[in-house]
Amino acid sequence: MKYLHTMIRVSDPEETIRFFGLLGLKELRRYDNEAGRFTLIFLAAPGDESAQVELTWNWDEKGYSGGRNFGHLAYEVEDIYAACQRLADGGVTINRPPRDGRMAFVKSPDGISVELLQKGAALSPAEPWASAPNIGSW
């Protein structure tokens, strides 16, 4: 058995691709189905193409709610502070800042929680993250 991908439904594929691009994921392939009125877009972290996220865009859908019901996606990052800064600079809210130098949470444009985990040992607590409050839910 082999893990293939995790699918999430999205309401704005380009905004979602931009969000995952800020995380560092790249688009691998795309499939448009005119008859079914949907698009599938597969993303992965460079060098780890076997662990994919499938974005499903149903063309006639007007939005989704309850993204928290999904749970979350998790990605290991080289530098959690740099990853969070890149996301914040791109307009993404850091819902659970990496106060501990180890873990943070953000949300995709459709409310899917994404956990970021520091590769290896936790980094030493550092500002502005060490004193940053939680924002919303994750």
Coordinates of C-alpha atoms in Angstrom, one line a residue:
M1 CA 0.0 0.0 0.0
K2 CA 1.2 3.5 -0.8
Y3 CA -0.1 6.9 0.3
L4 CA -1.2 9.0 -2.7
H5 CA -2.7 12.3 -1.6
T6 CA -5.2 14.2 0.6
M7 CA -8.1 15.9 -1.2
I8 CA -9.6 19.2 -0.1
R9 CA -12.4 21.0 -1.7
V10 CA -11.7 24.7 -2.6
S11 CA -13.9 27.6 -3.7
D12 CA -11.1 29.8 -5.2
P13 CA -8.4 27.6 -6.8
E14 CA -6.0 30.4 -7.7
E15 CA -6.1 31.9 -4.2
T16 CA -5.6 28.5 -2.7
I17 CA -2.7 27.8 -5.0
R18 CA -1.2 31.1 -3.9
F19 CA -1.6 30.2 -0.3
F20 CA 0.1 26.8 -0.8
G21 CA 2.8 28.5 -2.9
L22 CA 3.6 30.6 0.1
L23 CA 4.0 27.4 2.1
G24 CA 6.4 26.2 -0.7
L25 CA 4.2 23.7 -2.6
K26 CA 4.3 23.6 -6.4
E27 CA 1.6 22.5 -8.8
L28 CA 2.4 19.1 -10.4
R29 CA -0.5 18.6 -12.7
R30 CA -4.1 19.8 -13.4
Y31 CA -7.1 18.0 -14.8
D32 CA -10.2 19.9 -16.1
N33 CA -13.4 17.9 -16.6
E34 CA -15.9 19.9 -18.7
A35 CA -18.6 17.2 -18.4
G36 CA -18.3 16.9 -14.6
R37 CA -17.7 20.7 -14.2
F38 CA -14.7 20.2 -11.9
T39 CA -10.9 20.7 -11.9
L40 CA -8.4 18.7 -10.0
I41 CA -5.0 20.3 -9.1
F42 CA -2.2 18.3 -7.5
L43 CA 0.4 20.1 -5.4
A44 CA 3.5 18.9 -3.5
A45 CA 6.6 20.1 -1.8
P46 CA 9.6 20.1 -4.1
G47 CA 11.6 16.9 -3.5
D48 CA 8.6 15.2 -1.9
E49 CA 6.3 14.7 -4.8
S50 CA 4.9 11.4 -3.5
A51 CA 3.0 13.3 -0.7
Q52 CA 0.4 15.3 -2.6
V53 CA -2.5 17.6 -1.9
E54 CA -5.3 17.4 -4.4
L55 CA -7.4 20.6 -4.7
T56 CA -10.9 19.8 -6.0
W57 CA -12.7 22.8 -7.5
N58 CA -16.4 22.1 -8.3
W59 CA -17.1 24.9 -10.7
D60 CA -20.7 25.5 -9.6
E61 CA -20.0 25.4 -5.8
K62 CA -20.4 28.8 -4.0
G63 CA -18.2 28.1 -1.0
Y64 CA -17.6 25.6 1.8
S65 CA -17.8 25.8 5.5
G66 CA -16.7 23.6 8.4
G67 CA -13.1 23.3 7.2
R68 CA -12.2 22.5 10.8
N69 CA -14.1 19.2 10.5
F70 CA -11.3 18.0 8.2
G71 CA -8.6 18.1 10.8
H72 CA -5.4 19.5 9.3
L73 CA -2.5 19.0 6.9
A74 CA 0.9 19.0 8.4
Y75 CA 4.3 20.1 6.9
E76 CA 7.8 20.0 8.3
V77 CA 9.7 23.2 7.6
E78 CA 13.4 24.0 7.8
D79 CA 12.8 27.3 9.7
I80 CA 9.4 27.8 11.3
Y81 CA 10.1 31.5 11.9
A82 CA 11.0 32.1 8.3
A83 CA 8.0 30.1 7.1
C84 CA 5.6 32.0 9.3
Q85 CA 7.1 35.4 8.3
R86 CA 6.8 34.5 4.6
L87 CA 3.1 33.6 5.1
A88 CA 2.4 36.7 7.2
D89 CA 4.1 38.8 4.5
G90 CA 1.8 37.2 2.0
G91 CA -1.3 38.2 4.0
V92 CA -1.9 34.9 5.8
T93 CA -3.0 35.1 9.4
I94 CA -0.8 33.0 11.8
N95 CA -3.6 31.6 13.9
R96 CA -1.3 29.8 16.3
P97 CA 2.1 31.5 16.3
P98 CA 5.3 29.4 16.8
R99 CA 5.8 30.7 20.4
D100 CA 7.6 27.5 21.3
G101 CA 9.8 27.5 18.2
R102 CA 8.3 24.2 17.2
M103 CA 4.7 24.5 16.0
A104 CA 2.3 26.9 14.2
F105 CA -1.1 26.8 12.5
V106 CA -2.5 28.7 9.6
K107 CA -5.6 28.3 7.5
S108 CA -6.1 28.0 3.8
P109 CA -8.6 30.3 2.0
D110 CA -11.3 27.7 2.6
G111 CA -10.6 27.3 6.3
I112 CA -8.5 24.1 6.2
S113 CA -6.0 24.0 9.1
V114 CA -2.4 23.6 8.2
E115 CA 0.1 22.7 10.9
L116 CA 3.8 23.7 10.5
L117 CA 6.3 21.8 12.5
Q118 CA 10.0 22.7 12.9
K119 CA 12.4 20.2 11.5
G120 CA 14.5 18.7 14.2
A121 CA 14.8 20.4 17.6
A122 CA 12.6 23.4 18.4
L123 CA 14.2 26.8 17.7
S124 CA 14.8 29.1 20.7
P125 CA 11.8 31.3 21.4
A126 CA 12.1 34.6 19.4
E127 CA 10.1 37.7 18.9
P128 CA 7.8 38.7 17.4
W129 CA 6.5 35.1 17.7
A130 CA 7.2 34.4 21.4
S131 CA 4.7 37.0 22.6
A132 CA 2.2 36.8 19.6
P133 CA -1.3 35.9 20.6
N134 CA -3.5 33.2 19.1
I135 CA -5.9 34.5 16.5
G136 CA -9.2 32.7 15.9
S137 CA -9.2 28.9 15.8
W138 CA -7.0 26.4 14.2

